[in-house]
Amino acid sequence: MERGGKASEVMRAFRTFLGTSDMMSYLAMMAPRLVELRRVLNATGTIYLHCDPTASHYLKMLMDAVFGPQRFLNEVTWKRTHSHGNVGRNFGSICDVLLIYTKNERYRWSQQYTLFADEYVEKTFKYEDADGRRWQSVTLRNPGRRPNLHYPYTASNGVTYHPHPNGWACDRERIERYDRENRLHFPTKSTGALRLKMYFDESNGVRLQNLWDDIPAIGSKAAERLGYPTQKPQALLERIIATSSSEGDTVLDPFCGCGTAIEAAQKLNRAWIGIDITHLAVGLIKYRLQNAFGDSVRDAYEVIGEPVTVRDAEQLANENPFQFQCWALGLVGGEVKRATKRRRQGN
Ligand SMILES: C[S@@+](CC[C@H](N)C(=O)[O-])C[C@H]1O[C@@H](n2cnc3c(N)ncnc32)[C@H](O)[C@@H]1O
């Protein structure tokens, strides 16, 4: 608040509207952290803020204030669980929100794809070669007017084809190559339009949109399940990291829980920094990394903030017996079990 600026203005407005409330205290916790996260975000970096719909509208305004509305990239709706029936007089809440902002327009972007629906494949890739390869027939007409791509083409079937008045979509060498590779779709009438075969097994799939309903929650028997109450599916974090960073980049998860982003970053050859206030989380991260990458991974990272002397351990035991218990059990591969009540807001 003392620093002033847009974030401070938004916080003042929230305070007027929300008064003293849980939501206000949550936003007051988040605001300075978002300011610092913007500060440390690389010029090519992207921030994904995962939250639920009870807080997302406030957080979006706060993110607009911190990053600038022009740095808003998208809002993804992630279907985090399957439908449940016990919703009473309401719609089932099965989605979370990812608010995505960049530092500037130089952000990294690696296009992600999802699988075509079976029905779409049936309808669209309706032709089949003798060897069973499915394909669709696509136009060879240029979308714009290209006089330099205007030439007659005599194909391997002996027929000469003429382009649409716009011109062919590519030059003669390319069409000859398509012909040699049996990728031309000849019309039944010699006056018809020559087209191109596009094979299903060479398609990337559908460009990913901002509705993600293909990454299910971690099932009760899933191998990746660690029992951490807010654990996210690894596929979700892998998608985020693969989209917005390159090998060798650094991924920061400042609320890393049991380390889903950490394992995903390690797997995708990114450097990483994870922050969590609980020793339970730190212990689980060490365990999952060892499990996924073997003993040698222990030399690849450093843990800051754990007791390293008996005095440190005594201090932790005095200050926070529960955290001491989590830390001590982690030393022998043990795990604390306790009933946890999930409070939903930021995830
Ligand atoms: C929703 S969980 C993250 C779950 C994580 N994505 C995963 O897959 O395990 C949020 C985490 O933030 C941690 N946390 C809460 N307040 C924090 C703070 N001020 N600084 C760092 N971590 C904090 C909690 O201990 C919790 O593990």
Short mmCIF file of C-alpha atoms and ligand atoms in Angstrom, two decimals:
data_model
loop_
_atom_site.label_atom_id
_atom_site.label_comp_id
_atom_site.label_asym_id
_atom_site.label_seq_id
_atom_site.Cartn_x
_atom_site.Cartn_y
_atom_site.Cartn_z
CA MET A 1 0.00 0.00 0.00
CA GLU A 2 2.85 2.32 0.86
CA ARG A 3 4.46 1.78 -2.52
CA GLY A 4 1.40 3.23 -4.26
CA GLY A 5 0.57 2.51 -7.89
CA LYS A 6 -2.21 0.50 -9.49
CA ALA A 7 -1.94 -2.52 -7.18
CA SER A 8 -2.40 -0.27 -4.19
CA GLU A 9 -5.41 1.44 -5.79
CA VAL A 10 -7.08 -1.90 -6.49
CA MET A 11 -6.39 -3.08 -2.93
CA ARG A 12 -7.97 0.07 -1.52
CA ALA A 13 -11.06 -0.52 -3.67
CA PHE A 14 -11.24 -4.16 -2.52
CA ARG A 15 -10.96 -3.05 1.10
CA THR A 16 -13.87 -0.65 0.65
CA PHE A 17 -15.97 -3.34 -0.97
CA LEU A 18 -14.95 -6.42 1.03
CA GLY A 19 -14.23 -4.87 4.42
CA THR A 20 -12.35 -7.19 6.74
CA SER A 21 -13.07 -10.68 5.45
CA ASP A 22 -11.34 -13.92 4.56
CA MET A 23 -11.27 -12.87 0.91
CA MET A 24 -9.68 -9.53 1.79
CA SER A 25 -7.01 -11.20 3.88
CA TYR A 26 -6.31 -13.69 1.08
CA LEU A 27 -5.95 -10.85 -1.44
CA ALA A 28 -3.72 -8.93 0.97
CA MET A 29 -1.50 -12.01 1.20
CA MET A 30 -1.41 -12.39 -2.59
CA ALA A 31 -0.86 -8.76 -3.61
CA PRO A 32 2.75 -8.27 -2.47
CA ARG A 33 3.65 -11.74 -3.72
CA LEU A 34 2.29 -10.99 -7.18
CA VAL A 35 4.26 -7.75 -7.26
CA GLU A 36 7.44 -9.68 -6.42
CA LEU A 37 6.60 -12.42 -8.92
CA ARG A 38 6.32 -9.82 -11.65
CA ARG A 39 9.68 -8.43 -10.59
CA VAL A 40 11.45 -11.78 -10.90
CA LEU A 41 9.62 -12.88 -14.07
CA ASN A 42 11.99 -13.09 -17.03
CA ALA A 43 11.33 -10.93 -20.10
CA THR A 44 10.28 -14.09 -21.99
CA GLY A 45 8.35 -15.49 -19.04
CA THR A 46 4.69 -16.18 -18.35
CA ILE A 47 2.83 -16.48 -15.07
CA TYR A 48 -0.03 -18.92 -14.59
CA LEU A 49 -2.14 -18.21 -11.51
CA HIS A 50 -4.31 -21.16 -10.60
CA CYS A 51 -7.38 -20.33 -8.53
CA ASP A 52 -11.05 -21.15 -8.19
CA PRO A 53 -14.06 -19.11 -9.35
CA THR A 54 -14.71 -17.66 -5.88
CA ALA A 55 -11.48 -15.66 -6.10
CA SER A 56 -10.64 -15.50 -9.80
CA HIS A 57 -12.49 -12.24 -10.54
CA TYR A 58 -10.66 -10.39 -7.73
CA LEU A 59 -7.34 -11.94 -8.69
CA LYS A 60 -7.84 -10.96 -12.32
CA MET A 61 -8.25 -7.32 -11.34
CA LEU A 62 -5.23 -7.58 -9.11
CA MET A 63 -3.21 -9.17 -11.93
CA ASP A 64 -4.39 -6.42 -14.29
CA ALA A 65 -3.12 -3.89 -11.76
CA VAL A 66 0.23 -5.62 -11.27
CA PHE A 67 1.02 -6.80 -14.81
CA GLY A 68 -1.12 -4.39 -16.84
CA PRO A 69 -4.37 -5.37 -18.60
CA GLN A 70 -2.49 -5.46 -21.91
CA ARG A 71 -0.33 -8.32 -20.53
CA PHE A 72 -3.38 -10.54 -19.98
CA LEU A 73 -2.86 -13.51 -22.30
CA ASN A 74 -5.82 -15.73 -21.51
CA GLU A 75 -8.06 -17.33 -18.93
CA VAL A 76 -8.14 -21.11 -19.08
CA THR A 77 -10.98 -23.11 -17.62
CA TRP A 78 -9.65 -26.44 -16.40
CA LYS A 79 -12.19 -29.19 -15.75
CA ARG A 80 -10.53 -30.52 -12.63
CA THR A 81 -13.00 -33.24 -11.72
CA HIS A 82 -15.83 -35.26 -13.20
CA SER A 83 -19.47 -34.42 -12.61
CA HIS A 84 -20.91 -35.05 -9.17
CA GLY A 85 -24.55 -35.37 -8.23
CA ASN A 86 -24.64 -33.83 -4.75
CA VAL A 87 -24.93 -30.21 -5.84
CA GLY A 88 -28.47 -29.37 -4.73
CA ARG A 89 -30.00 -26.27 -6.28
CA ASN A 90 -26.90 -25.28 -8.19
CA PHE A 91 -24.70 -26.35 -11.09
CA GLY A 92 -21.85 -28.65 -10.18
CA SER A 93 -18.57 -26.79 -9.63
CA ILE A 94 -16.08 -28.86 -11.53
CA CYS A 95 -13.75 -26.24 -12.97
CA ASP A 96 -10.80 -24.17 -11.82
CA VAL A 97 -9.34 -21.13 -13.48
CA LEU A 98 -5.85 -20.35 -14.75
CA LEU A 99 -5.13 -16.64 -15.19
CA ILE A 100 -2.25 -16.17 -17.59
CA TYR A 101 -0.17 -13.01 -17.87
CA THR A 102 3.15 -12.28 -19.56
CA LYS A 103 5.91 -9.83 -18.84
CA ASN A 104 5.86 -8.50 -22.41
CA GLU A 105 5.17 -9.63 -25.97
CA ARG A 106 8.41 -11.66 -26.13
CA TYR A 107 6.89 -14.49 -24.11
CA ARG A 108 7.82 -18.04 -25.09
CA TRP A 109 5.14 -20.02 -26.90
CA SER A 110 5.23 -23.60 -27.99
CA GLN A 111 1.92 -24.59 -29.58
CA GLN A 112 0.17 -27.52 -27.88
CA TYR A 113 -2.39 -29.80 -29.49
CA THR A 114 -5.12 -32.12 -28.34
CA LEU A 115 -6.41 -35.24 -30.00
CA PHE A 116 -9.20 -35.05 -32.56
CA ALA A 117 -12.48 -36.47 -31.28
CA ASP A 118 -13.20 -39.92 -32.79
CA GLU A 119 -16.39 -38.60 -34.35
CA TYR A 120 -14.43 -35.77 -36.02
CA VAL A 121 -11.85 -38.22 -37.38
CA GLU A 122 -14.60 -40.40 -38.85
CA LYS A 123 -16.28 -37.43 -40.50
CA THR A 124 -13.24 -35.52 -41.67
CA PHE A 125 -10.62 -38.12 -42.59
CA LYS A 126 -13.14 -40.09 -44.59
CA TYR A 127 -10.86 -41.46 -47.32
CA GLU A 128 -8.55 -44.42 -46.87
CA ASP A 129 -5.55 -45.64 -48.90
CA ALA A 130 -5.16 -49.34 -49.67
CA ASP A 131 -2.76 -49.63 -46.70
CA GLY A 132 -5.43 -48.28 -44.33
CA ARG A 133 -4.01 -44.75 -43.91
CA ARG A 134 -6.86 -42.27 -43.42
CA TRP A 135 -6.82 -38.91 -45.11
CA GLN A 136 -8.90 -35.87 -45.89
CA SER A 137 -8.89 -33.96 -49.14
CA VAL A 138 -7.82 -30.32 -48.82
CA THR A 139 -7.74 -27.52 -51.34
CA LEU A 140 -4.67 -26.60 -53.36
CA ARG A 141 -6.12 -23.17 -54.06
CA ASN A 142 -4.18 -20.17 -52.79
CA PRO A 143 -6.20 -18.09 -50.28
CA GLY A 144 -4.86 -14.84 -51.81
CA ARG A 145 -4.22 -13.80 -55.42
CA ARG A 146 -0.79 -15.14 -56.43
CA PRO A 147 -0.12 -14.60 -60.20
CA ASN A 148 3.34 -16.19 -59.85
CA LEU A 149 1.69 -19.48 -58.75
CA HIS A 150 -0.45 -19.65 -61.85
CA TYR A 151 0.73 -22.52 -64.07
CA PRO A 152 -0.83 -25.59 -65.72
CA TYR A 153 0.23 -28.86 -64.11
CA THR A 154 0.31 -32.16 -65.96
CA ALA A 155 0.04 -34.81 -63.27
CA SER A 156 1.24 -38.44 -63.20
CA ASN A 157 -2.25 -39.55 -64.38
CA GLY A 158 -1.62 -37.72 -67.67
CA VAL A 159 -4.24 -35.02 -67.07
CA THR A 160 -3.35 -31.32 -67.15
CA TYR A 161 -4.92 -29.33 -64.30
CA HIS A 162 -5.36 -25.59 -64.11
CA PRO A 163 -5.35 -23.63 -60.85
CA HIS A 164 -8.12 -21.53 -59.34
CA PRO A 165 -7.89 -17.88 -60.53
CA ASN A 166 -6.02 -17.13 -57.25
CA GLY A 167 -3.24 -19.56 -58.20
CA TRP A 168 -1.92 -22.79 -56.65
CA ALA A 169 -1.12 -22.91 -52.93
CA CYS A 170 2.51 -23.83 -53.69
CA ASP A 171 5.13 -23.85 -56.40
CA ARG A 172 5.57 -26.47 -59.15
CA GLU A 173 8.39 -28.36 -57.36
CA ARG A 174 6.19 -28.90 -54.34
CA ILE A 175 3.25 -30.18 -56.40
CA GLU A 176 5.61 -32.53 -58.28
CA ARG A 177 6.83 -33.86 -54.93
CA TYR A 178 3.24 -34.40 -53.73
CA ASP A 179 2.56 -36.29 -56.96
CA ARG A 180 5.65 -38.52 -56.53
CA GLU A 181 4.60 -39.25 -52.94
CA ASN A 182 1.05 -40.18 -54.02
CA ARG A 183 -0.36 -37.22 -52.09
CA LEU A 184 -2.49 -35.75 -54.85
CA HIS A 185 -6.23 -36.34 -54.86
CA PHE A 186 -7.33 -36.48 -58.49
CA PRO A 187 -10.90 -35.37 -59.20
CA THR A 188 -13.20 -37.85 -60.94
CA LYS A 189 -13.72 -35.40 -63.83
CA SER A 190 -10.58 -34.12 -65.54
CA THR A 191 -12.05 -30.59 -65.33
CA GLY A 192 -12.42 -30.82 -61.54
CA ALA A 193 -10.04 -29.32 -59.01
CA LEU A 194 -6.80 -31.05 -58.12
CA ARG A 195 -6.58 -31.43 -54.34
CA LEU A 196 -4.15 -32.59 -51.68
CA LYS A 197 -4.36 -35.61 -49.37
CA MET A 198 -3.80 -34.72 -45.74
CA TYR A 199 -3.09 -37.81 -43.66
CA PHE A 200 -4.57 -38.28 -40.20
CA ASP A 201 -1.38 -39.87 -38.84
CA GLU A 202 0.57 -36.74 -39.79
CA SER A 203 -1.83 -34.26 -38.16
CA ASN A 204 -0.80 -32.66 -34.89
CA GLY A 205 -4.39 -32.68 -33.69
CA VAL A 206 -6.43 -29.68 -32.66
CA ARG A 207 -4.70 -26.52 -31.48
CA LEU A 208 -5.33 -26.30 -27.77
CA GLN A 209 -8.07 -23.82 -26.83
CA ASN A 210 -8.78 -22.22 -23.45
CA LEU A 211 -11.11 -24.97 -22.26
CA TRP A 212 -9.05 -27.86 -20.88
CA ASP A 213 -11.23 -30.87 -20.26
CA ASP A 214 -8.73 -33.55 -21.17
CA ILE A 215 -6.66 -33.64 -17.96
CA PRO A 216 -8.60 -35.46 -15.26
CA ALA A 217 -8.07 -35.18 -11.52
CA ILE A 218 -5.70 -37.67 -9.90
CA GLY A 219 -7.76 -40.77 -9.21
CA SER A 220 -7.70 -42.45 -5.79
CA LYS A 221 -5.60 -45.30 -7.17
CA ALA A 222 -3.40 -43.26 -9.52
CA ALA A 223 0.32 -44.05 -9.37
CA GLU A 224 1.20 -40.36 -9.09
CA ARG A 225 -1.02 -39.83 -6.05
CA LEU A 226 0.99 -38.79 -2.99
CA GLY A 227 -1.86 -38.03 -0.63
CA TYR A 228 -1.13 -34.31 -0.56
CA PRO A 229 -4.58 -32.71 -0.40
CA THR A 230 -4.13 -30.14 -3.16
CA GLN A 231 -1.87 -32.17 -5.46
CA LYS A 232 -2.36 -31.29 -9.13
CA PRO A 233 -2.05 -33.73 -12.04
CA GLN A 234 1.43 -33.77 -13.50
CA ALA A 235 0.00 -33.56 -17.03
CA LEU A 236 -1.41 -30.12 -16.19
CA LEU A 237 1.96 -28.76 -15.10
CA GLU A 238 3.76 -30.43 -18.00
CA ARG A 239 1.41 -28.73 -20.43
CA ILE A 240 1.95 -25.32 -18.84
CA ILE A 241 5.72 -25.69 -18.71
CA ALA A 242 5.99 -27.10 -22.23
CA THR A 243 3.88 -24.25 -23.62
CA SER A 244 5.61 -21.33 -21.97
CA SER A 245 9.25 -22.27 -21.50
CA SER A 246 12.15 -23.89 -23.33
CA GLU A 247 14.77 -26.38 -22.14
CA GLY A 248 17.19 -24.71 -19.75
CA ASP A 249 14.70 -22.01 -18.68
CA THR A 250 13.85 -21.68 -15.00
CA VAL A 251 10.42 -22.55 -13.62
CA LEU A 252 9.41 -20.98 -10.30
CA ASP A 253 6.51 -22.35 -8.28
CA PRO A 254 6.19 -20.16 -5.19
CA PHE A 255 3.44 -22.36 -3.63
CA CYS A 256 4.76 -25.68 -4.80
CA GLY A 257 3.01 -28.11 -2.42
CA CYS A 258 4.16 -31.64 -3.06
CA GLY A 259 6.15 -30.47 -6.08
CA THR A 260 4.12 -31.33 -9.16
CA ALA A 261 5.61 -28.40 -11.06
CA ILE A 262 9.06 -29.41 -9.81
CA GLU A 263 8.85 -32.96 -11.12
CA ALA A 264 7.41 -31.71 -14.42
CA ALA A 265 10.21 -29.13 -14.75
CA GLN A 266 12.91 -31.70 -13.97
CA LYS A 267 11.42 -34.12 -16.50
CA LEU A 268 11.30 -31.43 -19.21
CA ASN A 269 14.91 -30.33 -18.55
CA ARG A 270 14.10 -27.00 -17.01
CA ALA A 271 15.88 -25.54 -14.01
CA TRP A 272 13.47 -25.01 -11.12
CA ILE A 273 12.84 -23.28 -7.83
CA GLY A 274 10.04 -24.43 -5.55
CA ILE A 275 8.91 -22.64 -2.41
CA ASP A 276 6.63 -24.00 0.28
CA ILE A 277 6.21 -23.15 3.93
CA THR A 278 5.68 -26.70 5.14
CA HIS A 279 8.27 -29.37 5.79
CA LEU A 280 5.68 -31.92 4.81
CA ALA A 281 5.77 -30.52 1.26
CA VAL A 282 9.56 -30.39 1.16
CA GLY A 283 9.81 -34.01 2.37
CA LEU A 284 7.33 -35.18 -0.26
CA ILE A 285 9.15 -33.35 -3.03
CA LYS A 286 12.43 -35.05 -2.13
CA TYR A 287 10.67 -38.40 -2.07
CA ARG A 288 8.93 -37.93 -5.41
CA LEU A 289 12.08 -36.69 -7.13
CA GLN A 290 14.05 -39.69 -5.95
CA ASN A 291 11.24 -41.96 -7.00
CA ALA A 292 11.05 -40.44 -10.48
CA PHE A 293 14.73 -39.81 -11.25
CA GLY A 294 16.74 -42.05 -8.91
CA ASP A 295 19.27 -41.29 -6.16
CA SER A 296 21.51 -39.14 -8.34
CA VAL A 297 18.88 -36.39 -8.53
CA ARG A 298 19.75 -35.52 -4.91
CA ASP A 299 22.96 -33.86 -6.17
CA ALA A 300 21.01 -31.73 -8.64
CA TYR A 301 19.27 -29.49 -6.11
CA GLU A 302 19.76 -27.70 -2.84
CA VAL A 303 17.21 -27.36 -0.05
CA ILE A 304 17.23 -24.06 1.79
CA GLY A 305 15.53 -23.62 5.14
CA GLU A 306 15.74 -27.12 6.61
CA PRO A 307 17.45 -27.73 9.94
CA VAL A 308 21.08 -28.70 9.39
CA THR A 309 22.30 -28.79 13.00
CA VAL A 310 20.84 -30.20 16.22
CA ARG A 311 20.30 -26.63 17.35
CA ASP A 312 18.29 -25.84 14.22
CA ALA A 313 16.20 -28.97 14.86
CA GLU A 314 15.58 -27.97 18.49
CA GLN A 315 14.56 -24.53 17.38
CA LEU A 316 12.08 -25.94 14.86
CA ALA A 317 10.70 -28.34 17.50
CA ASN A 318 10.15 -25.45 19.91
CA GLU A 319 8.67 -23.10 17.33
CA ASN A 320 6.46 -25.55 15.50
CA PRO A 321 6.20 -29.12 16.76
CA PHE A 322 4.05 -30.20 13.83
CA GLN A 323 6.55 -28.96 11.26
CA PHE A 324 9.32 -30.60 13.28
CA GLN A 325 7.40 -33.87 13.14
CA CYS A 326 7.00 -33.57 9.34
CA TRP A 327 10.67 -32.83 8.89
CA ALA A 328 11.88 -35.59 11.23
CA LEU A 329 9.64 -38.21 9.66
CA GLY A 330 10.85 -37.14 6.23
CA LEU A 331 14.40 -38.06 7.28
CA VAL A 332 13.42 -41.70 7.56
CA GLY A 333 11.02 -41.78 4.63
CA GLY A 334 7.98 -41.51 6.91
CA GLU A 335 4.87 -39.51 6.31
CA VAL A 336 2.47 -37.57 8.53
CA LYS A 337 -1.16 -38.54 8.21
CA ARG A 338 -3.75 -36.11 9.46
CA ALA A 339 -7.24 -35.05 8.54
CA THR A 340 -7.05 -32.04 6.27
CA LYS A 341 -9.87 -29.75 5.41
CA ARG A 342 -9.32 -28.10 2.10
CA ARG A 343 -10.10 -24.42 1.99
CA ARG A 344 -10.59 -23.42 -1.61
CA GLN A 345 -9.34 -20.17 -3.06
CA GLY A 346 -5.85 -20.18 -4.47
CA ASN A 347 -4.69 -23.61 -5.52
C1 LIG B 1 -2.57 -25.48 -3.45
S1 LIG B 1 -1.09 -25.99 -2.75
C2 LIG B 1 -0.07 -26.29 -4.12
C3 LIG B 1 -0.25 -27.63 -4.69
C4 LIG B 1 0.75 -27.98 -5.74
N1 LIG B 1 0.43 -27.35 -7.00
C5 LIG B 1 0.83 -29.49 -5.90
O1 LIG B 1 0.55 -30.02 -6.98
O2 LIG B 1 1.15 -30.15 -4.92
C6 LIG B 1 -0.50 -24.50 -2.07
C7 LIG B 1 0.74 -24.67 -1.24
O3 LIG B 1 1.16 -23.38 -0.85
C8 LIG B 1 1.81 -23.50 0.41
N2 LIG B 1 1.81 -22.17 1.00
C9 LIG B 1 0.84 -21.53 1.65
N3 LIG B 1 1.23 -20.30 2.02
C10 LIG B 1 2.49 -20.16 1.57
C11 LIG B 1 3.45 -19.12 1.63
N4 LIG B 1 3.17 -17.98 2.22
N5 LIG B 1 4.65 -19.32 1.05
C12 LIG B 1 4.94 -20.50 0.44
N6 LIG B 1 4.07 -21.52 0.38
C13 LIG B 1 2.87 -21.36 0.92
C14 LIG B 1 1.00 -24.54 1.15
O4 LIG B 1 1.78 -25.19 2.12
C15 LIG B 1 0.57 -25.48 0.00
O5 LIG B 1 1.45 -26.58 -0.06
#
